[in-house]
Short mmCIF file of N, CA and C in Angstrom, two decimals:
data_model
loop_
_atom_site.label_atom_id
_atom_site.label_comp_id
_atom_site.label_asym_id
_atom_site.label_seq_id
_atom_site.Cartn_x
_atom_site.Cartn_y
_atom_site.Cartn_z
N UNK A 27 -13.93 -27.24 16.89
CA UNK A 27 -12.27 -26.25 18.06
C UNK A 27 -12.64 -25.08 18.62
N UNK A 28 -12.43 -24.82 20.01
CA UNK A 28 -12.45 -23.98 20.40
C UNK A 28 -11.79 -22.52 20.20
N UNK A 29 -12.45 -21.61 20.02
CA UNK A 29 -11.45 -20.37 20.05
C UNK A 29 -11.36 -19.32 21.21
N UNK A 30 -10.33 -18.66 20.97
CA UNK A 30 -9.70 -17.89 22.45
C UNK A 30 -10.15 -16.60 21.60
N UNK A 31 -10.77 -15.49 22.30
CA UNK A 31 -10.21 -13.87 21.97
C UNK A 31 -9.59 -13.43 22.19
N UNK A 32 -7.79 -12.92 21.23
CA UNK A 32 -7.08 -12.50 21.52
C UNK A 32 -6.92 -10.78 20.98
N UNK A 33 -6.66 -9.67 22.15
CA UNK A 33 -6.86 -8.58 21.67
C UNK A 33 -5.74 -8.24 20.68
N UNK A 34 -6.31 -7.30 19.40
CA UNK A 34 -5.19 -7.26 18.63
C UNK A 34 -4.57 -7.96 17.52
N UNK A 35 -5.40 -9.21 17.66
CA UNK A 35 -4.65 -10.38 16.57
C UNK A 35 -6.51 -10.76 15.76
N UNK A 36 -6.38 -11.08 14.54
CA UNK A 36 -7.23 -11.51 13.90
C UNK A 36 -7.92 -12.79 14.38
N UNK A 37 -9.34 -12.44 14.70
CA UNK A 37 -9.12 -13.88 16.06
C UNK A 37 -9.58 -15.41 14.86
N UNK A 38 -10.25 -14.86 13.72
CA UNK A 38 -10.53 -16.17 12.84
C UNK A 38 -9.42 -16.93 12.50
N UNK A 39 -8.41 -16.94 12.51
CA UNK A 39 -6.86 -17.37 12.06
C UNK A 39 -6.30 -18.02 13.98
N UNK A 40 -6.63 -17.17 14.83
CA UNK A 40 -5.60 -17.65 16.01
C UNK A 40 -6.86 -18.82 16.67
N UNK A 41 -6.64 -19.76 17.35
CA UNK A 41 -6.99 -20.72 17.88
C UNK A 41 -6.35 -20.96 19.22
N UNK A 42 -6.86 -21.77 20.48
CA UNK A 42 -5.97 -22.11 21.95
C UNK A 42 -4.98 -22.70 20.88
N UNK A 43 -5.09 -24.07 20.27
CA UNK A 43 -4.73 -25.08 19.41
C UNK A 43 -3.55 -24.99 18.52
N UNK A 44 -3.47 -23.75 17.78
CA UNK A 44 -3.16 -23.58 16.57
C UNK A 44 -2.78 -22.08 16.47
N UNK A 45 -1.13 -22.11 16.34
CA UNK A 45 -0.44 -20.68 16.15
C UNK A 45 -0.75 -20.55 14.92
N UNK A 46 -0.51 -19.13 14.86
CA UNK A 46 -0.22 -18.75 12.65
C UNK A 46 0.78 -19.10 12.54
N UNK A 47 0.64 -19.16 11.16
CA UNK A 47 1.85 -19.27 10.08
C UNK A 47 1.67 -17.97 9.18
N UNK A 48 3.20 -18.00 8.57
CA UNK A 48 3.01 -16.94 7.65
C UNK A 48 1.86 -17.43 6.75
N UNK A 49 1.79 -16.17 5.89
CA UNK A 49 0.47 -16.80 4.31
C UNK A 49 1.69 -17.05 3.47
N UNK A 50 1.71 -17.92 2.47
CA UNK A 50 2.77 -17.78 1.36
C UNK A 50 2.66 -17.25 0.52
N UNK A 51 2.59 -16.01 0.44
CA UNK A 51 2.49 -14.83 -0.47
C UNK A 51 3.10 -13.72 0.41
N UNK A 52 3.77 -14.19 1.91
CA UNK A 52 4.39 -13.17 2.30
C UNK A 52 5.92 -12.75 2.61
N UNK A 53 6.10 -13.61 1.69
CA UNK A 53 7.93 -13.26 0.82
C UNK A 53 7.64 -13.56 -0.42
N UNK A 54 6.82 -13.90 -1.75
CA UNK A 54 6.75 -13.97 -2.82
C UNK A 54 6.16 -12.76 -3.25
N UNK A 55 7.77 -11.97 -4.05
CA UNK A 55 7.23 -10.54 -4.73
C UNK A 55 6.37 -11.02 -5.90
N UNK A 56 5.92 -12.51 -6.72
CA UNK A 56 5.31 -11.98 -7.80
C UNK A 56 4.05 -11.73 -7.40
N UNK A 57 3.44 -12.50 -6.76
CA UNK A 57 1.42 -12.47 -6.79
C UNK A 57 1.06 -10.71 -6.13
N UNK A 58 2.41 -10.04 -5.54
CA UNK A 58 2.26 -8.76 -4.97
C UNK A 58 2.14 -8.03 -6.23
N UNK A 59 3.12 -7.99 -7.24
CA UNK A 59 3.67 -7.15 -7.97
C UNK A 59 2.44 -7.32 -8.90
N UNK A 60 1.69 -8.87 -8.88
CA UNK A 60 0.57 -8.67 -10.58
C UNK A 60 -0.69 -7.63 -9.77
N UNK A 61 -0.77 -8.27 -8.33
CA UNK A 61 -2.16 -7.43 -7.55
C UNK A 61 -1.97 -6.21 -7.49
N UNK A 62 -0.53 -5.46 -7.43
CA UNK A 62 -0.48 -4.07 -7.78
C UNK A 62 -0.94 -4.09 -9.31
N UNK A 63 -0.51 -4.76 -10.01
CA UNK A 63 -0.94 -4.63 -11.76
C UNK A 63 -2.05 -4.51 -11.80
N UNK A 64 -2.46 -5.59 -11.86
CA UNK A 64 -4.64 -5.28 -11.73
C UNK A 64 -5.52 -4.28 -10.72
N UNK A 65 -4.69 -3.53 -9.80
CA UNK A 65 -5.14 -2.46 -9.10
C UNK A 65 -4.87 -1.70 -10.14
N UNK A 66 -3.51 -1.27 -10.10
CA UNK A 66 -3.44 -0.15 -11.09
C UNK A 66 -4.83 -0.17 -12.33
N UNK A 67 -4.34 -0.95 -13.16
CA UNK A 67 -5.52 -1.23 -14.45
C UNK A 67 -6.57 -0.73 -14.29
N UNK A 68 -7.13 -1.45 -12.95
CA UNK A 68 -8.73 -0.38 -12.70
C UNK A 68 -8.45 1.19 -12.72
N UNK A 69 -7.74 1.27 -11.78
CA UNK A 69 -7.04 2.63 -11.41
C UNK A 69 -7.73 3.54 -12.73
N UNK A 70 -6.78 2.78 -13.73
CA UNK A 70 -6.57 3.74 -14.98
C UNK A 70 -7.89 3.58 -15.48
N UNK A 71 -8.13 2.46 -15.55
CA UNK A 71 -10.01 3.01 -16.45
C UNK A 71 -10.83 3.56 -15.91
N UNK A 72 -10.83 3.54 -14.60
CA UNK A 72 -11.71 4.97 -13.95
C UNK A 72 -11.73 6.16 -14.11
N UNK A 73 -10.32 6.54 -13.87
CA UNK A 73 -9.90 7.64 -13.81
C UNK A 73 -9.77 8.18 -15.30
N UNK A 74 -9.62 7.35 -16.12
CA UNK A 74 -9.84 7.95 -17.83
C UNK A 74 -11.20 7.99 -18.35
N UNK A 75 -12.48 7.33 -17.92
CA UNK A 75 -13.59 7.54 -17.75
C UNK A 75 -14.14 8.63 -18.09
N UNK A 76 -14.95 8.53 -19.70
CA UNK A 76 -15.73 9.93 -19.80
C UNK A 76 -16.25 10.14 -18.98
N UNK A 77 -16.64 11.67 -19.05
CA UNK A 77 -18.33 12.09 -18.31
C UNK A 77 -18.80 11.49 -17.13
N UNK A 78 -18.16 10.67 -16.38
CA UNK A 78 -18.47 9.90 -14.86
C UNK A 78 -16.96 10.31 -14.02
N UNK A 79 -17.44 12.00 -13.42
CA UNK A 79 -16.59 12.16 -12.16
C UNK A 79 -16.09 11.64 -11.50
N UNK A 80 -17.85 10.76 -10.93
CA UNK A 80 -17.46 10.01 -9.32
C UNK A 80 -16.75 8.95 -9.44
N UNK A 81 -16.28 8.13 -10.72
CA UNK A 81 -15.68 7.44 -10.60
C UNK A 81 -14.17 7.53 -10.56
N UNK A 82 -14.08 8.79 -10.04
CA UNK A 82 -12.55 9.68 -9.57
C UNK A 82 -12.43 8.64 -8.03
N UNK A 83 -13.22 8.65 -7.25
CA UNK A 83 -13.48 7.61 -5.52
C UNK A 83 -12.95 6.36 -5.87
N UNK A 84 -13.26 5.00 -6.25
CA UNK A 84 -13.39 3.74 -6.23
C UNK A 84 -11.36 3.92 -6.89
N UNK A 85 -11.75 4.80 -8.55
CA UNK A 85 -10.08 4.76 -8.79
C UNK A 85 -8.73 5.38 -7.83
N UNK A 86 -9.61 6.37 -7.10
CA UNK A 86 -8.28 6.30 -5.77
C UNK A 86 -7.87 5.45 -4.81
N UNK A 87 -9.11 4.89 -4.61
CA UNK A 87 -8.97 3.52 -3.83
C UNK A 87 -8.28 2.70 -4.60
N UNK A 88 -8.31 2.12 -5.96
CA UNK A 88 -7.53 1.23 -6.61
C UNK A 88 -6.16 1.82 -6.68
N UNK A 89 -6.11 3.04 -6.96
CA UNK A 89 -4.59 3.25 -6.92
C UNK A 89 -3.86 3.85 -6.00
N UNK A 90 -4.34 3.59 -4.72
CA UNK A 90 -4.11 3.40 -3.08
C UNK A 90 -3.21 1.76 -3.29
N UNK A 91 -3.95 1.38 -3.70
CA UNK A 91 -3.89 -0.06 -3.50
C UNK A 91 -2.66 -0.39 -4.24
N UNK A 92 -2.64 0.16 -5.83
CA UNK A 92 -1.84 -0.32 -6.43
C UNK A 92 -0.10 0.61 -5.83
N UNK A 93 -0.36 1.26 -5.76
CA UNK A 93 0.93 1.68 -4.51
C UNK A 93 1.25 1.17 -3.67
N UNK A 94 0.07 0.88 -2.59
CA UNK A 94 0.65 -0.16 -1.43
C UNK A 94 1.31 -1.40 -1.97
N UNK A 95 0.67 -2.09 -2.81
CA UNK A 95 1.06 -3.67 -3.31
C UNK A 95 2.50 -3.05 -4.09
N UNK A 96 3.16 -2.11 -4.67
CA UNK A 96 4.28 -2.22 -5.46
C UNK A 96 5.32 -1.54 -4.21
N UNK A 97 4.98 -0.67 -3.68
CA UNK A 97 6.14 -1.37 -2.19
C UNK A 97 6.03 -2.05 -1.49
N UNK A 98 5.28 -2.76 -1.26
CA UNK A 98 5.25 -4.08 -0.91
C UNK A 98 6.41 -4.90 -1.50
N UNK A 99 6.07 -5.31 -2.99
CA UNK A 99 7.05 -6.03 -3.64
C UNK A 99 8.34 -5.77 -3.90
N UNK A 100 8.21 -4.36 -4.02
CA UNK A 100 9.95 -3.83 -3.46
C UNK A 100 10.37 -4.07 -2.80
N UNK A 101 9.64 -3.74 -1.26
CA UNK A 101 9.92 -4.01 0.06
C UNK A 101 10.23 -6.13 0.30
N UNK A 102 9.56 -6.95 -0.43
CA UNK A 102 9.96 -8.12 0.15
C UNK A 102 11.26 -8.71 -1.30
N UNK A 103 11.29 -7.72 -1.89
CA UNK A 103 12.56 -8.02 -3.16
C UNK A 103 13.82 -7.36 -1.75
N UNK A 104 13.91 -6.73 -1.12
CA UNK A 104 14.68 -6.15 -0.30
C UNK A 104 14.94 -7.02 0.95
N UNK A 105 14.14 -8.08 1.13
CA UNK A 105 14.31 -8.85 2.20
C UNK A 105 12.86 -8.96 3.13
N UNK A 106 12.14 -8.35 3.30
CA UNK A 106 10.87 -8.21 3.88
C UNK A 106 9.74 -9.10 3.78
N UNK A 107 9.30 -9.44 4.95
CA UNK A 107 8.23 -10.04 5.04
C UNK A 107 6.91 -9.62 5.21
N UNK A 108 5.86 -9.07 4.62
CA UNK A 108 4.34 -8.82 4.79
C UNK A 108 4.08 -9.46 5.82
N UNK A 109 3.91 -9.22 7.34
CA UNK A 109 3.30 -9.65 8.46
C UNK A 109 3.50 -8.25 9.45
N UNK A 110 1.96 -8.94 10.22
CA UNK A 110 1.80 -8.08 10.98
C UNK A 110 2.70 -8.00 12.43
N UNK A 111 3.78 -7.02 12.80
CA UNK A 111 5.17 -7.50 13.82
C UNK A 111 3.73 -7.75 15.07
N UNK A 112 2.69 -6.90 15.43
CA UNK A 112 1.81 -7.27 16.37
C UNK A 112 1.72 -8.50 16.91
N UNK A 113 1.53 -9.35 15.68
CA UNK A 113 1.02 -11.02 16.04
C UNK A 113 2.51 -11.57 15.49
N UNK A 114 3.35 -11.02 16.16
CA UNK A 114 4.98 -12.52 16.16
C UNK A 114 4.95 -13.38 17.06
N UNK A 115 4.73 -12.64 18.19
CA UNK A 115 4.01 -13.53 19.61
C UNK A 115 3.30 -15.11 19.21
N UNK A 116 2.20 -15.08 17.80
CA UNK A 116 1.54 -15.77 17.69
C UNK A 116 2.00 -16.84 16.66
N UNK A 117 3.30 -16.14 16.43
CA UNK A 117 3.42 -17.16 14.99
C UNK A 117 4.35 -17.74 15.27
N UNK A 118 4.32 -19.23 14.82
CA UNK A 118 4.89 -20.42 14.63
C UNK A 118 6.56 -20.68 14.47
N UNK A 119 7.28 -21.16 14.20
CA UNK A 119 8.53 -21.82 13.84
C UNK A 119 8.84 -20.84 12.96
N UNK A 120 8.98 -19.60 12.43
CA UNK A 120 9.25 -18.65 11.56
C UNK A 120 10.28 -18.49 12.61
N UNK A 121 11.46 -17.48 12.08
CA UNK A 121 12.60 -16.87 12.95
C UNK A 121 12.09 -15.16 11.92
N UNK A 122 11.28 -14.54 12.85
CA UNK A 122 11.40 -13.39 12.10
C UNK A 122 11.02 -12.75 13.07
N UNK A 123 11.45 -11.16 13.04
CA UNK A 123 11.61 -10.32 13.81
C UNK A 123 10.58 -9.44 13.64
N UNK A 124 10.46 -7.74 14.41
CA UNK A 124 10.07 -7.11 14.10
C UNK A 124 10.48 -5.99 13.11
N UNK A 125 11.58 -6.30 13.22
CA UNK A 125 12.61 -5.53 11.59
C UNK A 125 12.61 -6.44 10.46
N UNK A 126 11.53 -7.31 10.79
CA UNK A 126 12.17 -8.13 9.15
C UNK A 126 10.56 -8.10 8.67
N UNK A 127 9.48 -7.23 9.22
CA UNK A 127 8.14 -6.95 8.97
C UNK A 127 8.29 -5.62 8.15
N UNK A 128 7.24 -5.82 6.93
CA UNK A 128 6.53 -4.59 6.34
C UNK A 128 4.90 -4.81 6.80
N UNK A 129 4.39 -3.77 6.80
CA UNK A 129 3.24 -3.93 7.22
C UNK A 129 2.44 -2.95 7.07
N UNK A 130 1.09 -2.39 7.20
CA UNK A 130 0.10 -1.79 7.16
C UNK A 130 -0.21 -0.88 5.35
N UNK A 131 -0.89 -0.19 5.40
CA UNK A 131 -1.79 0.48 4.47
C UNK A 131 -0.55 2.16 3.90
N UNK A 132 0.07 2.52 5.03
CA UNK A 132 0.39 3.75 5.38
C UNK A 132 1.54 3.65 4.18
N UNK A 133 1.33 4.76 3.31
CA UNK A 133 2.23 4.71 2.19
C UNK A 133 3.98 5.33 2.13
N UNK A 134 3.39 6.68 2.65
CA UNK A 134 4.62 7.28 3.12
C UNK A 134 5.17 6.30 3.84
N UNK A 135 4.81 5.88 4.83
CA UNK A 135 5.66 4.79 6.39
C UNK A 135 6.84 3.70 5.60
N UNK A 136 5.42 2.93 4.68
CA UNK A 136 6.01 1.97 3.67
C UNK A 136 7.52 2.73 2.85
N UNK A 137 7.29 3.46 1.90
CA UNK A 137 8.59 3.91 0.94
C UNK A 137 9.54 4.26 1.86
N UNK A 138 9.43 5.41 3.29
CA UNK A 138 10.35 5.01 3.83
C UNK A 138 11.01 3.85 4.24
N UNK A 139 10.05 2.88 4.28
CA UNK A 139 11.17 1.90 4.86
C UNK A 139 12.11 1.41 3.44
N UNK A 140 11.54 1.83 2.15
CA UNK A 140 12.10 1.40 1.26
C UNK A 140 13.37 1.97 0.83
N UNK A 141 13.16 3.30 1.15
CA UNK A 141 14.76 4.46 1.33
C UNK A 141 15.45 4.03 2.13
N UNK A 142 14.95 3.65 3.36
CA UNK A 142 16.10 3.16 4.32
C UNK A 142 17.14 1.76 3.65
N UNK A 143 16.80 1.14 3.21
CA UNK A 143 17.39 0.19 2.12
C UNK A 143 17.65 0.30 1.26
N UNK A 144 17.19 1.37 0.07
CA UNK A 144 17.17 2.00 -1.18
C UNK A 144 17.31 3.36 -1.41
N UNK A 145 18.75 3.62 -0.71
CA UNK A 145 19.16 5.36 -1.05
C UNK A 145 18.39 6.42 -1.74
N UNK A 146 19.05 5.14 -3.54
CA UNK A 146 18.56 6.10 -4.45
C UNK A 146 17.29 6.29 -4.73
N UNK A 147 16.37 5.88 -3.76
CA UNK A 147 14.83 5.99 -4.23
C UNK A 147 14.55 6.41 -3.23
N UNK A 148 14.95 8.45 -3.87
CA UNK A 148 14.53 9.57 -3.11
C UNK A 148 13.56 10.24 -3.39
N UNK A 149 12.69 10.35 -1.49
CA UNK A 149 11.61 10.72 -1.62
C UNK A 149 11.56 11.98 -1.43
N UNK A 150 12.44 12.92 -1.90
CA UNK A 150 12.67 14.33 -1.68
C UNK A 150 12.71 15.15 -3.11
N UNK A 151 12.99 14.08 -3.84
CA UNK A 151 12.75 13.95 -5.00
C UNK A 151 12.26 14.99 -5.80
N UNK A 152 11.47 16.07 -6.31
CA UNK A 152 10.11 16.30 -7.19
C UNK A 152 9.78 15.54 -8.30
N UNK A 153 8.31 15.61 -8.71
CA UNK A 153 8.00 15.07 -9.29
C UNK A 153 8.01 15.59 -10.47
N UNK A 154 8.05 14.96 -11.79
CA UNK A 154 7.95 15.81 -13.53
C UNK A 154 6.47 15.62 -13.55
N UNK A 155 5.94 17.04 -13.90
CA UNK A 155 4.51 17.45 -14.36
C UNK A 155 3.70 18.25 -13.28
N UNK A 156 2.68 18.81 -13.81
CA UNK A 156 1.79 19.50 -12.54
C UNK A 156 0.85 18.53 -12.25
N UNK A 157 0.29 19.12 -11.19
CA UNK A 157 -1.04 18.77 -10.40
C UNK A 157 -1.36 19.38 -9.84
N UNK A 158 -2.38 20.21 -10.30
CA UNK A 158 -3.32 20.81 -9.93
C UNK A 158 -3.95 20.43 -8.68
N UNK A 159 -4.53 20.55 -7.62
CA UNK A 159 -4.21 22.32 -7.16
C UNK A 159 -2.66 22.54 -6.30
N UNK A 160 -2.20 21.23 -6.26
CA UNK A 160 -0.96 21.12 -5.42
C UNK A 160 0.60 21.93 -5.91
N UNK A 161 0.81 23.39 -5.36
CA UNK A 161 1.95 23.77 -5.58
C UNK A 161 3.09 22.51 -5.81
N UNK A 162 3.78 23.31 -7.38
CA UNK A 162 4.95 22.80 -7.58
C UNK A 162 5.65 23.23 -6.87
N UNK A 163 7.19 22.17 -6.65
CA UNK A 163 7.48 21.13 -7.22
C UNK A 163 6.80 20.20 -6.03
N UNK A 164 6.13 19.05 -6.40
CA UNK A 164 5.87 18.44 -5.57
C UNK A 164 6.78 17.21 -5.67
N UNK A 165 6.66 16.82 -4.29
CA UNK A 165 8.20 15.16 -3.88
C UNK A 165 7.25 14.18 -4.02
N UNK A 166 7.67 13.23 -4.05
CA UNK A 166 7.53 11.57 -3.78
C UNK A 166 6.53 11.71 -2.94
N UNK A 167 7.55 11.98 -1.69
CA UNK A 167 6.67 11.95 -0.06
C UNK A 167 5.88 12.83 0.00
N UNK A 168 5.34 13.72 -0.96
CA UNK A 168 4.11 14.11 -0.99
C UNK A 168 3.45 13.58 -1.42
N UNK A 169 3.21 14.13 -2.95
CA UNK A 169 2.58 12.55 -3.90
C UNK A 169 2.14 11.78 -2.63
N UNK A 170 2.66 10.63 -2.36
CA UNK A 170 2.13 9.67 -1.61
C UNK A 170 1.11 10.01 -0.56
N UNK A 171 1.51 11.09 0.68
CA UNK A 171 0.80 11.60 1.56
C UNK A 171 -0.59 12.45 1.07
N UNK A 172 -0.67 12.79 -0.03
CA UNK A 172 -2.10 12.62 -1.19
C UNK A 172 -2.74 11.70 -1.03
N UNK A 173 -1.99 10.47 -1.73
CA UNK A 173 -2.48 9.37 -1.80
C UNK A 173 -3.03 8.60 -0.58
N UNK A 174 -2.45 9.04 0.87
CA UNK A 174 -2.50 8.32 1.54
C UNK A 174 -4.41 8.23 2.26
N UNK A 175 -4.72 9.19 2.37
CA UNK A 175 -6.29 9.56 2.48
C UNK A 175 -7.46 8.22 1.62
N UNK A 176 -6.63 8.27 0.41
CA UNK A 176 -7.76 7.96 -1.09
C UNK A 176 -7.90 5.95 0.03
N UNK A 177 -7.49 5.79 0.90
CA UNK A 177 -7.54 4.43 1.23
C UNK A 177 -8.26 4.56 2.52
N UNK A 178 -8.02 5.34 3.68
CA UNK A 178 -8.18 5.69 4.73
C UNK A 178 -9.86 6.03 4.84
N UNK A 179 -9.70 7.36 3.91
CA UNK A 179 -11.20 7.91 4.31
C UNK A 179 -12.33 7.54 2.71
N UNK A 180 -11.24 7.04 1.73
CA UNK A 180 -12.71 6.70 0.69
C UNK A 180 -13.33 5.13 0.57
N UNK A 181 -12.90 4.50 1.52
CA UNK A 181 -13.64 3.14 1.39
C UNK A 181 -14.91 3.15 1.86
N UNK A 182 -15.11 3.95 2.72
CA UNK A 182 -16.71 3.56 3.20
C UNK A 182 -16.96 5.34 3.52
N UNK A 183 -18.43 5.69 3.26
CA UNK A 183 -18.98 6.65 4.21
C UNK A 183 -18.74 7.34 5.07
N UNK A 184 -17.71 8.38 5.30
CA UNK A 184 -17.15 9.11 6.62
C UNK A 184 -17.07 10.54 6.45
N UNK A 185 -16.44 10.58 7.29
CA UNK A 185 -16.06 12.39 7.13
C UNK A 185 -14.56 12.29 6.63
N UNK A 186 -14.60 13.49 5.68
CA UNK A 186 -12.84 13.08 5.06
C UNK A 186 -12.45 14.07 5.96
N UNK A 187 -11.22 14.00 7.00
CA UNK A 187 -10.53 14.85 7.23
C UNK A 187 -9.37 15.70 7.16
N UNK A 188 -8.96 14.11 5.88
CA UNK A 188 -7.60 14.32 4.93
C UNK A 188 -7.49 14.79 3.68
N UNK A 189 -8.72 14.19 3.19
CA UNK A 189 -8.81 14.26 1.75
C UNK A 189 -9.19 15.81 1.40
N UNK A 190 -8.05 16.33 0.35
CA UNK A 190 -8.08 17.60 0.01
C UNK A 190 -8.95 17.77 -1.31
N UNK A 191 -8.99 16.55 -1.84
CA UNK A 191 -10.05 17.11 -3.07
C UNK A 191 -9.84 15.33 -3.96
N UNK A 192 -10.42 15.36 -4.98
CA UNK A 192 -10.35 14.27 -5.88
C UNK A 192 -10.51 14.54 -7.27
N UNK A 193 -9.96 14.05 -8.46
CA UNK A 193 -10.28 14.43 -9.73
C UNK A 193 -9.37 13.60 -10.81
N UNK A 194 -10.10 13.80 -11.86
CA UNK A 194 -8.61 12.87 -13.07
C UNK A 194 -7.21 13.22 -12.85
N UNK A 195 -6.97 14.75 -12.47
CA UNK A 195 -5.05 14.54 -12.28
C UNK A 195 -4.80 13.91 -11.46
N UNK A 196 -5.31 13.47 -10.49
CA UNK A 196 -4.78 12.93 -9.51
C UNK A 196 -4.67 10.95 -9.95
N UNK A 197 -4.82 10.56 -11.53
CA UNK A 197 -4.63 9.47 -12.33
C UNK A 197 -3.44 9.68 -13.58
N UNK A 198 -3.38 11.13 -13.56
CA UNK A 198 -1.92 11.34 -13.91
C UNK A 198 -0.85 11.45 -12.75
N UNK A 199 -1.04 12.12 -11.63
CA UNK A 199 0.22 11.53 -10.22
C UNK A 199 0.47 10.31 -9.81
N UNK A 200 -0.77 9.16 -9.65
CA UNK A 200 -0.59 8.06 -9.90
C UNK A 200 0.47 7.43 -10.74
N UNK A 201 0.21 7.49 -11.90
CA UNK A 201 1.24 7.25 -12.82
C UNK A 201 2.56 7.33 -13.18
N UNK A 202 2.99 9.28 -12.57
CA UNK A 202 4.08 9.45 -11.82
C UNK A 202 4.80 8.71 -10.77
N UNK A 203 3.90 8.75 -9.84
CA UNK A 203 4.76 7.54 -8.62
C UNK A 203 4.29 6.52 -8.87
N UNK A 204 3.59 5.81 -9.64
CA UNK A 204 4.01 4.45 -10.06
C UNK A 204 5.37 3.98 -10.85
N UNK A 205 5.74 4.57 -11.88
CA UNK A 205 6.75 5.20 -12.51
C UNK A 205 8.21 5.09 -11.60
N UNK A 206 8.20 5.98 -10.61
CA UNK A 206 9.24 6.07 -9.67
C UNK A 206 9.18 4.73 -8.78
N UNK A 207 8.48 3.89 -8.13
CA UNK A 207 8.29 2.88 -7.71
C UNK A 207 8.76 1.41 -8.86
N UNK A 208 8.01 1.25 -9.81
CA UNK A 208 8.35 -0.48 -10.07
C UNK A 208 9.51 -0.62 -10.55
N UNK A 209 10.48 0.69 -11.06
CA UNK A 209 11.82 -0.01 -10.71
C UNK A 209 12.40 -0.94 -9.64
N UNK A 210 11.67 -0.63 -8.27
CA UNK A 210 12.34 -1.31 -7.41
C UNK A 210 11.52 -2.13 -6.84
N UNK A 211 10.25 -2.28 -7.48
CA UNK A 211 9.32 -3.49 -7.36
C UNK A 211 9.76 -4.86 -8.60
N UNK A 212 10.42 -4.38 -9.73
CA UNK A 212 10.92 -5.15 -10.71
C UNK A 212 9.26 -5.31 -12.08
N UNK A 213 10.04 -6.45 -12.88
CA UNK A 213 8.95 -6.65 -13.89
C UNK A 213 7.80 -7.59 -13.37
N UNK A 214 6.56 -7.63 -14.34
CA UNK A 214 5.64 -8.52 -13.66
C UNK A 214 6.10 -10.13 -14.26
#
């Protein structure tokens, strides 16, 4: 099959003769919820491991994945489809608009999208607990912003521009964030 390079599109899934189709999990919250739990379980083990502070680095990445998958689960339950809106023009018969899509890894942006559908998902509400070195009270939005660079800056060796630090206390923050999102994501 002849392939054509298309800027900004996953060129392994696009050819001159075949359009994109939605992934079978793009509208199914259950596998997203399960995936979130797998990553949360892994993050918990690594954040609480005795004598291995370096395990907080992969724990933080897994924690970010867990939060992202929980938010996407909740967004699917609100009618969104997990699909890159930049690729809509390559999508076949699915009736999908940019406004129907939830995409990306930015936790704050995903949470704001959820809050736009569910006003009771209050991003300004303070989190309960102390999370040194961050000042009290810490809002849900600020906590998500703290976790955002865990994905963008910890996956690969690179200079850390946004990361303010990392440690076992971030595991406690993860638990509080998850407790706020989980009711909107639903049960396993």
